[in-house]
Amino acid sequence: MASFTSKDVARMAGVSQSTVSYVMTGKRSISEKTRQKVLAAMEQLTYEPHAGARSLAGRRTQVIGLVVPFDAEGKAATLLPFIETIAHCARERDYEVLLVTADQGSAGLRRLAGRALCDAIVLMDILEHDERVPVAAELGVPVVLVGVPADPAGLHCVDLDFEEAARLAVDELAGTHHDEIIVVNWRAGVSERRANFAVRFLRSAHRQAEARGIPLTVVEPADGRYEPPVDRILAGHAGGRLGLVVPNGAMVVPLMHALRRHDVVPGVHISVIGVSPDREAGEYTNVSEEPRDVSRTAMDTLFRLLDPVPGPEIPAIQLLAPRLTRRGTVMR
Amino acid sequence: MASFTSKDVARMAGVSQSTVSYVMTGKRSISEKTRQKVLAAMEQLTYEPHAGARSLAGRRTQVIGLVVPFDAEGKAATLLPFIETIAHCARERDYEVLLVTADQGSAGLRRLAGRALCDAIVLMDILEHDERVPVAAELGVPVVLVGVPADPAGLHCVDLDFEEAARLAVDELAGTHHDEIIVVNWRAGVSERRANFAVRFLRSAHRQAEARGIPLTVVEPADGRYEPPVDRILAGHAGGRLGLVVPNGAMVVPLMHALRRHDVVPGVHISVIGVSPDREAGEYTNVSEEPRDVSRTAMDTLFRLLDPVPGPEIPAIQLLAPRLTRRGTVMR
DNA sequence: TTGAAAGCGATACCAC
DNA sequence: GTGGTATCGCTTTCAA
C-alpha cells in the first residue's frame, strides 16, 4: 500500500508542490484550470495528505481532543450520544476525534496540548471543584467545558440548565397541589464527588420547594447499590400527595417498576418526574436533558474559538433550557 | 504556553539532539550519566515530543484507530466498556485512541491509513458480509476485527463464541426438561443487517435445539419498537415448560418486568436465560458476554501485530468461551 | 558511547 | 496566478 505524497501529485499535475497545497487549503486563488488538473491527479493517486507532516508544518492537527468520564455509572445512556454527536460535528469539518479517559486527570490534558495532539479540547463531566480546570486554562489551546465548575478560570462552559430543570419539576408538583416532594438522588458516589450538575440540581430544588412552601427531602440508593430506594420512599408515605423527582435518568424506569411491584402506580397513587432525554422518556413526565444539543453547542463554540469570526461575543456560560413534557405520571 | 523541543532539551543537557531521541526510544545504549542529565532536562522543561514531527520522521503515530458503531441500539451497555478497555490498553503502552464512527464506512478506514493517522486499527461490530473487511485487508496497517465475518480476508478476529453461547443456553433448557424454546431476537434492524453475532447465535440455537429434539421458534419486537414482544410470547403459551433465550442483553430486564406484569414469573411459570455481562445479570440466569475480555484480547493481538515477538503464531480467529451462571430464572 | 546532518511531507513566505 | 525554498521537530543513518 505505497502511499503518495503531494510531490507526486504535483508532478502528475505538472504544477509545483506549493500549488497542490494551496488547492487543498484554498488559501490563495487558483485558476480553475490548474485546480482541476490537481484535483484529477489527487483522485488518480487516491492521495491523502500525511497528517503528521501537515501538523508539523501548518501547526494544525485537525484533531479535537475529547476527555470523557468512564467511571460514572448511569452515564452510559447519555455518554454515547454525547460522543456520537461530537464525532459527527468533528467529521463535518474534517476534524478527527482523539479520545482520552478522565482517569488520566490533568496528565492527559498536558499530553494533548504538549505533544500537539489536537487543536482544541472538549472536557466533559466537570466537577464543582475540578483540578483539571486551572490546568486546562493554561494549556494554550481552546477548551470547552461541558459542565460548570465553581471557577471556570475564563474557559467557556456549556451545559443543561440543571437549576431551571429542578425549578420546572418542583413547580409542576407545586402546581398540582402536592404536599410532599422527594428527590431520588444519584448514588452517594456521584454526589460526593460533587459532580456539579448534582450539586446545582439539588440546591435549586431545595430553594424552589421552599419558595413554594412544600417540604422536600432527598433519598439516595443504599451504599454501593443501584436499586432505587423504594422502601425509604414508601416508609413515610402516609397517603398524601407525594411527588418524586428523579434527576438520574437511568433510574426512572427501574424506580417505576419497583413502585408498581408495591402496587403504587405512578400518576395514580404517586407522582414521578424524571430528568432524561425526551426520546427515552416514553412513558413518564420528564424534564428534557438533551445530550445531543449540549454537545453540538459545545462543538460550535469550539470551532468559533478555533476560527474566530467577527460576529457577537460567545457567552462564557451557555446553559441550555430544559423543557417539561407531561406524560401522565403526575397526579392531577 | 511556549513549548520546548528536543533541541532545547539537548542544549540544556549538553548533549546532541540525537542523544535525546535515543534516550526516549531506548534504541541504543546510553551511559547512565548522560541518561540522567537528559531526563533531568526533560523534567525541567516539562518536555513533550511533538507527535506530528515524531510520526513524520519515525513513521509511527503511537495512535490506535478505533472504529465504533453508534447506530446499534442496545449496544450502549456493551459499547462503553469496550471503548473504555481499549482506551486503557492503549494508555498502558503510551498509545492514543482515535475514534471513528462506523457510519463513515470504508472511507473512514482509508483516511486513517492514508493520512497516517494511526498505526493500527480495531474494527468493531463486523457484519457477516462487511464491505469494510476487504478494504481493511488492503490498508497496509494491522487490523483486528471484533466479530467474525464470512470471509476475514486474512485479518485477525476476536469475539465471544456466540455459537457456544447458544448451545449453552439451549442445553440448559433441554437439561431441565423444557418442551419449547423461544428465542427473543434483536429488533428486525439488527438481524436484517445480519450483524454476524446475531446470525451465528440463531444458527447455532436452531441446530442445537434440533439435536436435543426441542421445538424452537424466534420472535422479534414489533417494527421499530424496543418493547419486548410479550404478547406474542404468551399467545401460544398453553402452560407447558417454556424457556426464553434472550441474546440481546439490554432486553432481558424489560422483558422480565413485562412478564411479571402479566403475572408470569420467571423461574416459576416460565424460564429466562439472557446473554449479558455477568455484572449486569444480577437477577437472572445468564450466559456471560464480557466486552472487557474481548477488547483486551483484541488489543493484545493488535500490539503483537505491531511489534511481532518470536513466540507462537496468533490464531486467526479467537473466540472467547462464554459461561452459564444459574440465578434461578430457569424452572427446575 | 556520542555527534553531525540528511531526510520525513507538508505549509507559507518571498519572488516573479 | 504560479514556482522555488526555508521551515516545522523529530528519527536515523553515517562517522568518529
PDB file of N, CA and C in Angstrom, chain A residues 30-109:
ATOM      1  N   ILE A  30      -6.605  30.053  -7.235  1.00  0.00           N
ATOM      2  CA  ILE A  30      -6.005  29.162  -8.223  1.00  0.00           C
ATOM      3  C   ILE A  30      -6.907  29.211  -9.447  1.00  0.00           C
ATOM      4  N   SER A  31      -6.298  29.226 -10.604  1.00  0.00           N
ATOM      5  CA  SER A  31      -7.131  29.228 -11.812  1.00  0.00           C
ATOM      6  C   SER A  31      -7.888  27.904 -11.874  1.00  0.00           C
ATOM      7  N   GLU A  32      -9.087  27.995 -12.356  1.00  0.00           N
ATOM      8  CA  GLU A  32      -9.936  26.815 -12.381  1.00  0.00           C
ATOM      9  C   GLU A  32      -9.259  25.668 -13.130  1.00  0.00           C
ATOM     10  N   LYS A  33      -8.494  26.030 -14.164  1.00  0.00           N
ATOM     11  CA  LYS A  33      -7.866  25.000 -14.984  1.00  0.00           C
ATOM     12  C   LYS A  33      -6.885  24.161 -14.166  1.00  0.00           C
ATOM     13  N   THR A  34      -5.947  24.834 -13.507  1.00  0.00           N
ATOM     14  CA  THR A  34      -4.953  24.078 -12.732  1.00  0.00           C
ATOM     15  C   THR A  34      -5.616  23.376 -11.561  1.00  0.00           C
ATOM     16  N   ARG A  35      -6.591  24.034 -10.975  1.00  0.00           N
ATOM     17  CA  ARG A  35      -7.330  23.391  -9.874  1.00  0.00           C
ATOM     18  C   ARG A  35      -7.820  22.019 -10.313  1.00  0.00           C
ATOM     19  N   GLN A  36      -8.429  21.980 -11.467  1.00  0.00           N
ATOM     20  CA  GLN A  36      -8.968  20.717 -11.966  1.00  0.00           C
ATOM     21  C   GLN A  36      -7.864  19.688 -12.208  1.00  0.00           C
ATOM     22  N   LYS A  37      -6.772  20.175 -12.777  1.00  0.00           N
ATOM     23  CA  LYS A  37      -5.667  19.250 -13.029  1.00  0.00           C
ATOM     24  C   LYS A  37      -5.196  18.620 -11.729  1.00  0.00           C
ATOM     25  N   VAL A  38      -5.046  19.462 -10.723  1.00  0.00           N
ATOM     26  CA  VAL A  38      -4.556  18.982  -9.437  1.00  0.00           C
ATOM     27  C   VAL A  38      -5.550  17.996  -8.816  1.00  0.00           C
ATOM     28  N   LEU A  39      -6.810  18.391  -8.825  1.00  0.00           N
ATOM     29  CA  LEU A  39      -7.829  17.517  -8.229  1.00  0.00           C
ATOM     30  C   LEU A  39      -7.848  16.172  -8.939  1.00  0.00           C
ATOM     31  N   ALA A  40      -7.698  16.217 -10.258  1.00  0.00           N
ATOM     32  CA  ALA A  40      -7.696  14.971 -11.025  1.00  0.00           C
ATOM     33  C   ALA A  40      -6.543  14.081 -10.593  1.00  0.00           C
ATOM     34  N   ALA A  41      -5.368  14.698 -10.447  1.00  0.00           N
ATOM     35  CA  ALA A  41      -4.189  13.929 -10.038  1.00  0.00           C
ATOM     36  C   ALA A  41      -4.410  13.322  -8.647  1.00  0.00           C
ATOM     37  N   MET A  42      -4.979  14.108  -7.753  1.00  0.00           N
ATOM     38  CA  MET A  42      -5.220  13.610  -6.400  1.00  0.00           C
ATOM     39  C   MET A  42      -6.152  12.399  -6.438  1.00  0.00           C
ATOM     40  N   GLU A  43      -7.166  12.551  -7.231  1.00  0.00           N
ATOM     41  CA  GLU A  43      -8.143  11.480  -7.411  1.00  0.00           C
ATOM     42  C   GLU A  43      -7.457  10.223  -7.915  1.00  0.00           C
ATOM     43  N   GLN A  44      -6.712  10.422  -8.982  1.00  0.00           N
ATOM     44  CA  GLN A  44      -5.975   9.332  -9.626  1.00  0.00           C
ATOM     45  C   GLN A  44      -5.125   8.542  -8.643  1.00  0.00           C
ATOM     46  N   LEU A  45      -4.402   9.273  -7.836  1.00  0.00           N
ATOM     47  CA  LEU A  45      -3.462   8.626  -6.919  1.00  0.00           C
ATOM     48  C   LEU A  45      -4.125   8.264  -5.588  1.00  0.00           C
ATOM     49  N   THR A  46      -5.406   8.565  -5.458  1.00  0.00           N
ATOM     50  CA  THR A  46      -6.090   8.435  -4.168  1.00  0.00           C
ATOM     51  C   THR A  46      -5.204   9.030  -3.073  1.00  0.00           C
ATOM     52  N   TYR A  47      -4.799  10.269  -3.372  1.00  0.00           N
ATOM     53  CA  TYR A  47      -3.887  10.950  -2.462  1.00  0.00           C
ATOM     54  C   TYR A  47      -4.567  11.338  -1.148  1.00  0.00           C
ATOM     55  N   GLU A  48      -3.858  11.117  -0.050  1.00  0.00           N
ATOM     56  CA  GLU A  48      -4.301  11.625   1.264  1.00  0.00           C
ATOM     57  C   GLU A  48      -3.117  12.330   1.890  1.00  0.00           C
ATOM     58  N   PRO A  49      -3.313  13.528   2.388  1.00  0.00           N
ATOM     59  CA  PRO A  49      -2.189  14.267   2.973  1.00  0.00           C
ATOM     60  C   PRO A  49      -1.716  13.605   4.265  1.00  0.00           C
ATOM     61  N   HIS A  50      -0.441  13.587   4.486  1.00  0.00           N
ATOM     62  CA  HIS A  50       0.138  12.995   5.687  1.00  0.00           C
ATOM     63  C   HIS A  50      -0.153  13.896   6.896  1.00  0.00           C
ATOM     64  N   ALA A  51      -0.919  13.359   7.833  1.00  0.00           N
ATOM     65  CA  ALA A  51      -1.388  14.173   8.954  1.00  0.00           C
ATOM     66  C   ALA A  51      -0.235  14.732   9.780  1.00  0.00           C
ATOM     67  N   GLY A  52       0.791  13.912   9.982  1.00  0.00           N
ATOM     68  CA  GLY A  52       1.911  14.354  10.799  1.00  0.00           C
ATOM     69  C   GLY A  52       2.651  15.505  10.144  1.00  0.00           C
ATOM     70  N   ALA A  53       2.935  15.358   8.883  1.00  0.00           N
ATOM     71  CA  ALA A  53       3.645  16.409   8.152  1.00  0.00           C
ATOM     72  C   ALA A  53       2.829  17.688   8.179  1.00  0.00           C
ATOM     73  N   ARG A  54       1.553  17.531   7.956  1.00  0.00           N
ATOM     74  CA  ARG A  54       0.675  18.688   7.942  1.00  0.00           C
ATOM     75  C   ARG A  54       0.685  19.400   9.291  1.00  0.00           C
ATOM     76  N   SER A  55       0.628  18.612  10.339  1.00  0.00           N
ATOM     77  CA  SER A  55       0.562  19.231  11.648  1.00  0.00           C
ATOM     78  C   SER A  55       1.888  19.907  11.992  1.00  0.00           C
ATOM     79  N   LEU A  56       2.961  19.309  11.523  1.00  0.00           N
ATOM     80  CA  LEU A  56       4.282  19.883  11.789  1.00  0.00           C
ATOM     81  C   LEU A  56       4.451  21.216  11.066  1.00  0.00           C
ATOM     82  N   ALA A  57       4.123  21.213   9.813  1.00  0.00           N
ATOM     83  CA  ALA A  57       4.330  22.421   9.014  1.00  0.00           C
ATOM     84  C   ALA A  57       3.272  23.484   9.281  1.00  0.00           C
ATOM     85  N   GLY A  58       2.059  23.041   9.417  1.00  0.00           N
ATOM     86  CA  GLY A  58       0.966  24.006   9.493  1.00  0.00           C
ATOM     87  C   GLY A  58       0.507  24.333  10.892  1.00  0.00           C
ATOM     88  N   ARG A  59       1.081  23.663  11.860  1.00  0.00           N
ATOM     89  CA  ARG A  59       0.651  23.836  13.238  1.00  0.00           C
ATOM     90  C   ARG A  59      -0.857  23.684  13.409  1.00  0.00           C
ATOM     91  N   ARG A  60      -1.403  22.777  12.658  1.00  0.00           N
ATOM     92  CA  ARG A  60      -2.822  22.442  12.811  1.00  0.00           C
ATOM     93  C   ARG A  60      -2.931  20.938  12.720  1.00  0.00           C
ATOM     94  N   THR A  61      -3.544  20.316  13.699  1.00  0.00           N
ATOM     95  CA  THR A  61      -3.629  18.854  13.673  1.00  0.00           C
ATOM     96  C   THR A  61      -4.937  18.379  13.054  1.00  0.00           C
ATOM     97  N   GLN A  62      -5.924  19.253  13.009  1.00  0.00           N
ATOM     98  CA  GLN A  62      -7.264  18.847  12.580  1.00  0.00           C
ATOM     99  C   GLN A  62      -7.814  17.739  13.479  1.00  0.00           C
ATOM    100  N   VAL A  63      -7.470  17.848  14.744  1.00  0.00           N
ATOM    101  CA  VAL A  63      -7.953  16.865  15.712  1.00  0.00           C
ATOM    102  C   VAL A  63      -8.548  17.580  16.916  1.00  0.00           C
ATOM    103  N   ILE A  64      -9.679  17.062  17.376  1.00  0.00           N
ATOM    104  CA  ILE A  64     -10.282  17.561  18.613  1.00  0.00           C
ATOM    105  C   ILE A  64     -10.028  16.536  19.706  1.00  0.00           C
ATOM    106  N   GLY A  65      -9.542  16.974  20.824  1.00  0.00           N
ATOM    107  CA  GLY A  65      -9.352  16.075  21.959  1.00  0.00           C
ATOM    108  C   GLY A  65     -10.628  16.002  22.780  1.00  0.00           C
ATOM    109  N   LEU A  66     -11.057  14.773  23.075  1.00  0.00           N
ATOM    110  CA  LEU A  66     -12.294  14.622  23.844  1.00  0.00           C
ATOM    111  C   LEU A  66     -11.991  13.862  25.130  1.00  0.00           C
ATOM    112  N   VAL A  67     -12.214  14.509  26.256  1.00  0.00           N
ATOM    113  CA  VAL A  67     -11.946  13.878  27.546  1.00  0.00           C
ATOM    114  C   VAL A  67     -13.257  13.417  28.163  1.00  0.00           C
ATOM    115  N   VAL A  68     -13.427  12.104  28.253  1.00  0.00           N
ATOM    116  CA  VAL A  68     -14.695  11.562  28.729  1.00  0.00           C
ATOM    117  C   VAL A  68     -14.534  10.799  30.046  1.00  0.00           C
ATOM    118  N   PRO A  69     -15.582  10.839  30.860  1.00  0.00           N
ATOM    119  CA  PRO A  69     -15.586  10.074  32.104  1.00  0.00           C
ATOM    120  C   PRO A  69     -16.052   8.674  31.784  1.00  0.00           C
ATOM    121  N   PHE A  70     -15.390   7.674  32.349  1.00  0.00           N
ATOM    122  CA  PHE A  70     -15.888   6.333  32.096  1.00  0.00           C
ATOM    123  C   PHE A  70     -16.320   5.666  33.390  1.00  0.00           C
ATOM    124  N   ASP A  71     -15.935   6.293  34.482  1.00  0.00           N
ATOM    125  CA  ASP A  71     -16.292   5.731  35.760  1.00  0.00           C
ATOM    126  C   ASP A  71     -17.780   5.914  36.028  1.00  0.00           C
ATOM    127  N   ALA A  72     -18.289   7.067  35.610  1.00  0.00           N
ATOM    128  CA  ALA A  72     -19.633   7.463  36.010  1.00  0.00           C
ATOM    129  C   ALA A  72     -20.702   6.477  35.546  1.00  0.00           C
ATOM    130  N   GLU A  73     -21.346   5.866  36.493  1.00  0.00           N
ATOM    131  CA  GLU A  73     -22.421   4.948  36.136  1.00  0.00           C
ATOM    132  C   GLU A  73     -23.667   5.739  35.744  1.00  0.00           C
ATOM    133  N   GLY A  74     -24.561   5.055  35.103  1.00  0.00           N
ATOM    134  CA  GLY A  74     -25.804   5.720  34.740  1.00  0.00           C
ATOM    135  C   GLY A  74     -25.568   6.736  33.640  1.00  0.00           C
ATOM    136  N   LYS A  75     -24.297   7.002  33.395  1.00  0.00           N
ATOM    137  CA  LYS A  75     -23.950   7.925  32.332  1.00  0.00           C
ATOM    138  C   LYS A  75     -24.017   7.243  30.982  1.00  0.00           C
ATOM    139  N   ALA A  76     -23.928   5.934  30.997  1.00  0.00           N
ATOM    140  CA  ALA A  76     -23.864   5.187  29.752  1.00  0.00           C
ATOM    141  C   ALA A  76     -24.864   5.734  28.741  1.00  0.00           C
ATOM    142  N   ALA A  77     -26.072   5.931  29.202  1.00  0.00           N
ATOM    143  CA  ALA A  77     -27.129   6.340  28.293  1.00  0.00           C
ATOM    144  C   ALA A  77     -26.848   7.702  27.678  1.00  0.00           C
ATOM    145  N   THR A  78     -26.271   8.610  28.448  1.00  0.00           N
ATOM    146  CA  THR A  78     -26.063   9.944  27.910  1.00  0.00           C
ATOM    147  C   THR A  78     -24.673  10.106  27.305  1.00  0.00           C
ATOM    148  N   LEU A  79     -23.750   9.302  27.749  1.00  0.00           N
ATOM    149  CA  LEU A  79     -22.375   9.470  27.278  1.00  0.00           C
ATOM    150  C   LEU A  79     -22.237   9.153  25.797  1.00  0.00           C
ATOM    151  N   LEU A  80     -22.892   8.076  25.374  1.00  0.00           N
ATOM    152  CA  LEU A  80     -22.753   7.685  23.971  1.00  0.00           C
ATOM    153  C   LEU A  80     -23.288   8.728  23.009  1.00  0.00           C
ATOM    154  N   PRO A  81     -24.504   9.205  23.220  1.00  0.00           N
ATOM    155  CA  PRO A  81     -24.985  10.260  22.323  1.00  0.00           C
ATOM    156  C   PRO A  81     -24.068  11.480  22.321  1.00  0.00           C
ATOM    157  N   PHE A  82     -23.521  11.800  23.467  1.00  0.00           N
ATOM    158  CA  PHE A  82     -22.547  12.877  23.558  1.00  0.00           C
ATOM    159  C   PHE A  82     -21.410  12.640  22.595  1.00  0.00           C
ATOM    160  N   ILE A  83     -20.762  11.503  22.757  1.00  0.00           N
ATOM    161  CA  ILE A  83     -19.596  11.177  21.944  1.00  0.00           C
ATOM    162  C   ILE A  83     -19.970  11.136  20.478  1.00  0.00           C
ATOM    163  N   GLU A  84     -21.084  10.502  20.220  1.00  0.00           N
ATOM    164  CA  GLU A  84     -21.521  10.365  18.837  1.00  0.00           C
ATOM    165  C   GLU A  84     -21.694  11.730  18.177  1.00  0.00           C
ATOM    166  N   THR A  85     -22.371  12.605  18.865  1.00  0.00           N
ATOM    167  CA  THR A  85     -22.621  13.930  18.304  1.00  0.00           C
ATOM    168  C   THR A  85     -21.326  14.688  18.085  1.00  0.00           C
ATOM    169  N   ILE A  86     -20.437  14.581  19.032  1.00  0.00           N
ATOM    170  CA  ILE A  86     -19.156  15.271  18.889  1.00  0.00           C
ATOM    171  C   ILE A  86     -18.389  14.714  17.698  1.00  0.00           C
ATOM    172  N   ALA A  87     -18.434  13.404  17.555  1.00  0.00           N
ATOM    173  CA  ALA A  87     -17.757  12.800  16.413  1.00  0.00           C
ATOM    174  C   ALA A  87     -18.336  13.323  15.099  1.00  0.00           C
ATOM    175  N   HIS A  88     -19.648  13.446  15.063  1.00  0.00           N
ATOM    176  CA  HIS A  88     -20.270  13.916  13.829  1.00  0.00           C
ATOM    177  C   HIS A  88     -19.945  15.374  13.536  1.00  0.00           C
ATOM    178  N   CYS A  89     -20.006  16.197  14.548  1.00  0.00           N
ATOM    179  CA  CYS A  89     -19.671  17.611  14.350  1.00  0.00           C
ATOM    180  C   CYS A  89     -18.235  17.739  13.855  1.00  0.00           C
ATOM    181  N   ALA A  90     -17.362  16.928  14.408  1.00  0.00           N
ATOM    182  CA  ALA A  90     -15.960  16.984  14.008  1.00  0.00           C
ATOM    183  C   ALA A  90     -15.830  16.607  12.531  1.00  0.00           C
ATOM    184  N   ARG A  91     -16.462  15.487  12.196  1.00  0.00           N
ATOM    185  CA  ARG A  91     -16.388  14.999  10.827  1.00  0.00           C
ATOM    186  C   ARG A  91     -16.879  16.029   9.820  1.00  0.00           C
ATOM    187  N   GLU A  92     -17.939  16.725  10.163  1.00  0.00           N
ATOM    188  CA  GLU A  92     -18.496  17.745   9.272  1.00  0.00           C
ATOM    189  C   GLU A  92     -17.444  18.736   8.816  1.00  0.00           C
ATOM    190  N   ARG A  93     -16.450  18.958   9.675  1.00  0.00           N
ATOM    191  CA  ARG A  93     -15.428  19.952   9.325  1.00  0.00           C
ATOM    192  C   ARG A  93     -14.080  19.297   9.087  1.00  0.00           C
ATOM    193  N   ASP A  94     -14.117  18.021   8.805  1.00  0.00           N
ATOM    194  CA  ASP A  94     -12.896  17.272   8.522  1.00  0.00           C
ATOM    195  C   ASP A  94     -11.929  17.265   9.705  1.00  0.00           C
ATOM    196  N   TYR A  95     -12.472  17.178  10.889  1.00  0.00           N
ATOM    197  CA  TYR A  95     -11.646  17.004  12.079  1.00  0.00           C
ATOM    198  C   TYR A  95     -11.774  15.562  12.564  1.00  0.00           C
ATOM    199  N   GLU A  96     -10.723  15.093  13.220  1.00  0.00           N
ATOM    200  CA  GLU A  96     -10.770  13.784  13.866  1.00  0.00           C
ATOM    201  C   GLU A  96     -11.021  13.972  15.360  1.00  0.00           C
ATOM    202  N   VAL A  97     -11.334  12.878  16.037  1.00  0.00           N
ATOM    203  CA  VAL A  97     -11.562  12.939  17.473  1.00  0.00           C
ATOM    204  C   VAL A  97     -10.621  11.991  18.206  1.00  0.00           C
ATOM    205  N   LEU A  98      -9.858  12.555  19.119  1.00  0.00           N
ATOM    206  CA  LEU A  98      -8.947  11.746  19.920  1.00  0.00           C
ATOM    207  C   LEU A  98      -9.551  11.572  21.302  1.00  0.00           C
ATOM    208  N   LEU A  99      -9.635  10.332  21.718  1.00  0.00           N
ATOM    209  CA  LEU A  99     -10.334  10.035  22.958  1.00  0.00           C
ATOM    210  C   LEU A  99      -9.364   9.906  24.127  1.00  0.00           C
ATOM    211  N   VAL A 100      -9.647  10.595  25.193  1.00  0.00           N
ATOM    212  CA  VAL A 100      -8.830  10.477  26.401  1.00  0.00           C
ATOM    213  C   VAL A 100      -9.764  10.206  27.565  1.00  0.00           C
ATOM    214  N   THR A 101      -9.398   9.237  28.396  1.00  0.00           N
ATOM    215  CA  THR A 101     -10.288   8.959  29.529  1.00  0.00           C
ATOM    216  C   THR A 101      -9.940   9.848  30.714  1.00  0.00           C
ATOM    217  N   ALA A 102     -10.977  10.179  31.449  1.00  0.00           N
ATOM    218  CA  ALA A 102     -10.831  11.149  32.522  1.00  0.00           C
ATOM    219  C   ALA A 102      -9.898  10.655  33.614  1.00  0.00           C
ATOM    220  N   ASP A 103      -9.745   9.342  33.728  1.00  0.00           N
ATOM    221  CA  ASP A 103      -8.908   8.832  34.812  1.00  0.00           C
ATOM    222  C   ASP A 103      -7.457   9.255  34.656  1.00  0.00           C
ATOM    223  N   GLN A 104      -7.124   9.809  33.515  1.00  0.00           N
ATOM    224  CA  GLN A 104      -5.763  10.271  33.319  1.00  0.00           C
ATOM    225  C   GLN A 104      -5.551  11.659  33.909  1.00  0.00           C
ATOM    226  N   GLY A 105      -6.649  12.265  34.359  1.00  0.00           N
ATOM    227  CA  GLY A 105      -6.561  13.552  35.033  1.00  0.00           C
ATOM    228  C   GLY A 105      -5.907  14.622  34.177  1.00  0.00           C
ATOM    229  N   SER A 106      -5.214  15.528  34.814  1.00  0.00           N
ATOM    230  CA  SER A 106      -4.635  16.633  34.057  1.00  0.00           C
ATOM    231  C   SER A 106      -3.417  16.182  33.257  1.00  0.00           C
ATOM    232  N   ALA A 107      -2.881  15.014  33.590  1.00  0.00           N
ATOM    233  CA  ALA A 107      -1.769  14.495  32.786  1.00  0.00           C
ATOM    234  C   ALA A 107      -2.224  14.323  31.342  1.00  0.00           C
ATOM    235  N   GLY A 108      -3.431  13.833  31.180  1.00  0.00           N
ATOM    236  CA  GLY A 108      -3.975  13.647  29.843  1.00  0.00           C
ATOM    237  C   GLY A 108      -4.050  14.974  29.099  1.00  0.00           C
ATOM    238  N   LEU A 109      -4.471  15.986  29.794  1.00  0.00           N
ATOM    239  CA  LEU A 109      -4.572  17.308  29.178  1.00  0.00           C
ATOM    240  C   LEU A 109      -3.201  17.816  28.743  1.00  0.00           C
TER     241      LEU A 109
END
